[in-house]
Short mmCIF file of N, CA and C in Angstrom, two decimals:
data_model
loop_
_atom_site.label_atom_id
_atom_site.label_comp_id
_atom_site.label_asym_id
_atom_site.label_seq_id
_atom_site.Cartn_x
_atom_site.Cartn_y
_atom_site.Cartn_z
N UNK A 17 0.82 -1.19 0.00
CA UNK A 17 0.00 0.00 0.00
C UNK A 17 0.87 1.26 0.00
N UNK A 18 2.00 1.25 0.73
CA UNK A 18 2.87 2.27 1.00
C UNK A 18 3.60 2.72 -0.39
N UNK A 19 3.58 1.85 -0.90
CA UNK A 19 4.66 1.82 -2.56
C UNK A 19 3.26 2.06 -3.38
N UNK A 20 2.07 1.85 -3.59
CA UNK A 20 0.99 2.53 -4.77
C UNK A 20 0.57 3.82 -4.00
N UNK A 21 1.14 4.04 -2.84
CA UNK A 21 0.98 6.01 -2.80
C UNK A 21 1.71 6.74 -2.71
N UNK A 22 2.96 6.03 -2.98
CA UNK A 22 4.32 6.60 -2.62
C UNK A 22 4.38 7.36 -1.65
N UNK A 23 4.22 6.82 0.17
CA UNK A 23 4.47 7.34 1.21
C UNK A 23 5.78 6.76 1.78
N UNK A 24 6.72 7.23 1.15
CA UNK A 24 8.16 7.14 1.46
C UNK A 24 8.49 7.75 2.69
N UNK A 25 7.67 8.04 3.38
CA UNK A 25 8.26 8.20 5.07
C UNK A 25 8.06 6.60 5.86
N UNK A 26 7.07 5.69 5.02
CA UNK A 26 6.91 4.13 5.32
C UNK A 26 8.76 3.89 5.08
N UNK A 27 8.72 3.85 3.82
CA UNK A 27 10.17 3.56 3.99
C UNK A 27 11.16 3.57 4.30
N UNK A 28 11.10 5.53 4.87
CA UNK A 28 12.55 5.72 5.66
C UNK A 28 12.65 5.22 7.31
N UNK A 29 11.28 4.95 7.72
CA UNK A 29 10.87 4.37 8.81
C UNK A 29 11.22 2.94 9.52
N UNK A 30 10.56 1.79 8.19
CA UNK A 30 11.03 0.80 8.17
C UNK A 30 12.84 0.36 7.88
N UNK A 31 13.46 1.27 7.08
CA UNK A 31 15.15 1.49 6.73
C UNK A 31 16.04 1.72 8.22
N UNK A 32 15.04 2.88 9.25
CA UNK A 32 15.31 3.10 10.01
C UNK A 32 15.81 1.83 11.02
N UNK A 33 14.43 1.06 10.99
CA UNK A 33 14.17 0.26 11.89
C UNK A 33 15.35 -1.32 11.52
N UNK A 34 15.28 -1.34 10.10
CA UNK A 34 15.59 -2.87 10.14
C UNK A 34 16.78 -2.36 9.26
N UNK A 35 17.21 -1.63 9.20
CA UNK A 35 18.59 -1.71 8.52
C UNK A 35 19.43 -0.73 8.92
N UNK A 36 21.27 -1.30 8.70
CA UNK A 36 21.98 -0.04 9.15
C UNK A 36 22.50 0.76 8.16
N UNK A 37 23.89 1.35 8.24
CA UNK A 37 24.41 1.59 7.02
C UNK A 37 25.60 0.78 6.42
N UNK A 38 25.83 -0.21 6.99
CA UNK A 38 26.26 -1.16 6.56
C UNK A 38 25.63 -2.15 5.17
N UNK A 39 24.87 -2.63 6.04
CA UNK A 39 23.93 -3.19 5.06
C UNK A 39 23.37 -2.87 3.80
N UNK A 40 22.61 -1.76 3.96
CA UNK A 40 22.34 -0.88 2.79
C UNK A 40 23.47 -0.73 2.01
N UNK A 41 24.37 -0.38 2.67
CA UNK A 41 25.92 -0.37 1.15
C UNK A 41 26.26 -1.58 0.79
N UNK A 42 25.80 -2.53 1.24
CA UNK A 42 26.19 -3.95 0.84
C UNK A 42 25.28 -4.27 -0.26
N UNK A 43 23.85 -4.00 0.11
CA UNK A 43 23.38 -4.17 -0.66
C UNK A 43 22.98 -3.52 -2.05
N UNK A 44 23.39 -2.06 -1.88
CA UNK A 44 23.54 -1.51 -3.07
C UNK A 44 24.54 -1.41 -3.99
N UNK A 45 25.97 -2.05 -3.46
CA UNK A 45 26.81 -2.60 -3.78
C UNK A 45 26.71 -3.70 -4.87
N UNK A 46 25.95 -4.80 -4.28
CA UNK A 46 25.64 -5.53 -5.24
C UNK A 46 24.85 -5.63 -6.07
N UNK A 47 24.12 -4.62 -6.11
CA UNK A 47 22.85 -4.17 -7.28
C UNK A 47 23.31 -3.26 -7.70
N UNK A 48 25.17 -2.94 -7.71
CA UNK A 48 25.96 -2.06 -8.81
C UNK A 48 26.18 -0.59 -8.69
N UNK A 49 26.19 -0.13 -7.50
CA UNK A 49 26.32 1.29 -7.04
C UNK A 49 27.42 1.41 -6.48
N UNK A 50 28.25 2.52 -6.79
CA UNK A 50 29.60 2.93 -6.40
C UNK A 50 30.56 1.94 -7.18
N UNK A 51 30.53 1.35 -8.23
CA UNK A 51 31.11 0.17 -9.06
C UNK A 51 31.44 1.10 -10.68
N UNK A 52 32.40 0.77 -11.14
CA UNK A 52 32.12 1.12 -12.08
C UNK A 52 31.72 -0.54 -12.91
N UNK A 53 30.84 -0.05 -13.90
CA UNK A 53 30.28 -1.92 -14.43
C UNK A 53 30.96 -1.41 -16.10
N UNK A 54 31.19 -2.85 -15.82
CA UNK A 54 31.81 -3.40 -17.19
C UNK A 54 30.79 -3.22 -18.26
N UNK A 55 30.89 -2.57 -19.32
CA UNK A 55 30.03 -2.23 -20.39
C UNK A 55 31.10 -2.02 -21.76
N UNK A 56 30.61 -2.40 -22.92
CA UNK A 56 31.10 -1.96 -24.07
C UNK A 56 31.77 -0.92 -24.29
N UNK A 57 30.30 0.46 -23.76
CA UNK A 57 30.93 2.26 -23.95
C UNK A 57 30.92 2.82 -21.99
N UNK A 58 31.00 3.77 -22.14
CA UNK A 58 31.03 4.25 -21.11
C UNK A 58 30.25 4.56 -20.13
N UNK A 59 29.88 3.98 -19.36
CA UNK A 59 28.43 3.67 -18.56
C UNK A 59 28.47 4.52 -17.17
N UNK A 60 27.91 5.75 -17.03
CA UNK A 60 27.79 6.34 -15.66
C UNK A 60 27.61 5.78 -14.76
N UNK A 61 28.15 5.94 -13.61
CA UNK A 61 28.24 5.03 -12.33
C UNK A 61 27.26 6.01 -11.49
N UNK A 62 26.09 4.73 -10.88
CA UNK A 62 24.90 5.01 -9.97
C UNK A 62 26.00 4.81 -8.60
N UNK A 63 25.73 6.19 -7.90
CA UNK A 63 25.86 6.19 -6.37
C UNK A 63 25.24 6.26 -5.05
N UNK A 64 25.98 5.59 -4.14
CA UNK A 64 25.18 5.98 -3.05
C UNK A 64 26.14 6.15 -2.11
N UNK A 65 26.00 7.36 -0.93
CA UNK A 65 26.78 7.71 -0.09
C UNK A 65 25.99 7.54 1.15
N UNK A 66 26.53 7.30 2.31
CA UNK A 66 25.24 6.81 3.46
C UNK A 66 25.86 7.38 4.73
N UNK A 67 25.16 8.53 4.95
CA UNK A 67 25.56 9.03 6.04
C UNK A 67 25.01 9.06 7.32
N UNK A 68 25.75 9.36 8.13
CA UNK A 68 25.35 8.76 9.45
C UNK A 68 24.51 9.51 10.68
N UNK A 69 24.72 10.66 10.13
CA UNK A 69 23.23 11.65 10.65
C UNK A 69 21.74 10.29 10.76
N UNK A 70 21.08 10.21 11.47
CA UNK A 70 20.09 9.69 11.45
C UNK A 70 18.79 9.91 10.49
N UNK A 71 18.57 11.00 10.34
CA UNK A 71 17.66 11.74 9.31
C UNK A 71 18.20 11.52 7.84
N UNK A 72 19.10 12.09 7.68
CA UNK A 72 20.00 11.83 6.18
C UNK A 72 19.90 10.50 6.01
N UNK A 73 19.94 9.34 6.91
CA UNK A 73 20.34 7.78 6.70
C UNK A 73 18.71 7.42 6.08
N UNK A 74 17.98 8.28 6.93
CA UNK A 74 16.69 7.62 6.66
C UNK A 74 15.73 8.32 5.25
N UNK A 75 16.63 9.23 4.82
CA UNK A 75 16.15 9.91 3.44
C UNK A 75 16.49 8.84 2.47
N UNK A 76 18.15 8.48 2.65
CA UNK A 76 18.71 8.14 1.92
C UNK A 76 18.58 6.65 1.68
N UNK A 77 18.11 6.47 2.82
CA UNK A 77 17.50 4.90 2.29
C UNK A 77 15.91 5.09 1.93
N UNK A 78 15.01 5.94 1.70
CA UNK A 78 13.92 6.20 1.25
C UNK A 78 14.43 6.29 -0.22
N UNK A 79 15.41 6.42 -0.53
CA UNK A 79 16.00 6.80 -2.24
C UNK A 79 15.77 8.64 -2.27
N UNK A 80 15.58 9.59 -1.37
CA UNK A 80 15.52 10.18 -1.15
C UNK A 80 17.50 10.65 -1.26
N UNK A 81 17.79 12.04 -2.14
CA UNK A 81 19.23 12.68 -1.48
C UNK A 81 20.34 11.84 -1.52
N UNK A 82 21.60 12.04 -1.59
CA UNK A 82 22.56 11.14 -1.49
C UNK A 82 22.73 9.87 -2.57
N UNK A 83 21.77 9.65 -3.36
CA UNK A 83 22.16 9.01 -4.14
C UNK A 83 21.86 9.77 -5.36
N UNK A 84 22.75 8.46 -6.68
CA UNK A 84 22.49 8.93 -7.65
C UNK A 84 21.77 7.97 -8.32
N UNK A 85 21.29 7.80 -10.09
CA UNK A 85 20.54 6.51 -10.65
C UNK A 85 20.75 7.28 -12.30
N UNK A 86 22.10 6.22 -13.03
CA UNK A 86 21.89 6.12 -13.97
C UNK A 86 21.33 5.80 -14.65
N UNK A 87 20.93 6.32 -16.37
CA UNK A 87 19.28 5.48 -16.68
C UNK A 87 20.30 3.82 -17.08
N UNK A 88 21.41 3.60 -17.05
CA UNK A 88 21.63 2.12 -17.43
C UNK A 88 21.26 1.56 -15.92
N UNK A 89 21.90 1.82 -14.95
CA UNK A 89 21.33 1.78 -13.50
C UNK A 89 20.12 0.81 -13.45
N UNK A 90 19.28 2.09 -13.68
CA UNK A 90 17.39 1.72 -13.86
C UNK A 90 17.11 0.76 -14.62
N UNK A 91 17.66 0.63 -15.72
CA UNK A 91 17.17 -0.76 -16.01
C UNK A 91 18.27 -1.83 -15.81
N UNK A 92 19.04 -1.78 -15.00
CA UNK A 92 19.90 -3.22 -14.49
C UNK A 92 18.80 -3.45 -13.38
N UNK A 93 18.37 -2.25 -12.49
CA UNK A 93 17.42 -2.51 -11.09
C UNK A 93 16.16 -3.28 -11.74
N UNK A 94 15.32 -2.84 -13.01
CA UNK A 94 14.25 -3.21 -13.41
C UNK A 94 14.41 -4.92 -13.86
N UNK A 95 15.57 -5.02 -14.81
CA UNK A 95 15.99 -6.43 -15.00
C UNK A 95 16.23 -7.60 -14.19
N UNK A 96 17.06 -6.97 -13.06
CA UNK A 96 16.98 -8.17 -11.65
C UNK A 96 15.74 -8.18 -11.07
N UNK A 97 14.80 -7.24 -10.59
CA UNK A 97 13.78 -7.44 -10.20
C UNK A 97 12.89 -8.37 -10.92
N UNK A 98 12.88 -7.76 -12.46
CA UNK A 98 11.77 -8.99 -13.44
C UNK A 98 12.27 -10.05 -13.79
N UNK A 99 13.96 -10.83 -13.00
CA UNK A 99 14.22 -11.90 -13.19
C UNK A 99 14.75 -12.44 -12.18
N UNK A 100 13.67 -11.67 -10.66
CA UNK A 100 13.63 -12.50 -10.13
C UNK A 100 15.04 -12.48 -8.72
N UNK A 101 15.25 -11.41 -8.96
CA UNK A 101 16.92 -11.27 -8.62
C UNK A 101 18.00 -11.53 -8.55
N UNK A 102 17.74 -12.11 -10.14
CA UNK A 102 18.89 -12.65 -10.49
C UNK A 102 19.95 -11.68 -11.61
#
């Protein structure tokens, strides 16, 4: 429900609660952020910086600030998701 009204304070809430900033860089790590990825031409690198202010942590894991999202990015995120996360 929170994601078809886009009430992203659900999210920075729950980020709050069940994740640190560890984690979150781990995991955006492996879904290719702060990486540069191997591509043919030259592929902008999606970032994320995770800071430790409490408020900032919880923007920034809302996808809120602090990060960035290349459009190759967006669809590597769209592709693992529709396969499943793989």
């Amino acid at each position: 429900m929170a994601m078809g009204r886009s009430l992203n304070t659900i999210f920075a809430r729950l980020a709050k609660s069940h994740l640190d900033g560890e984690k979150l860089l781990g995991v955006a790590q492996r879904l290719g952020y702060n990486i540069d990825i191997p591509f043919d031409v030259l592929v902008q690198k999606s970032t994320l910086e995770v800071p430790e202010d409490e408020l900032e942590f919880a923007r920034a894991s809302a996808g809120f600030w602090h990060s960035t999202l290349s459009p190759f990015q967006g669809l590597n995120l769209a592709q693992t998701l529709a396969n499943k996360g793989r």
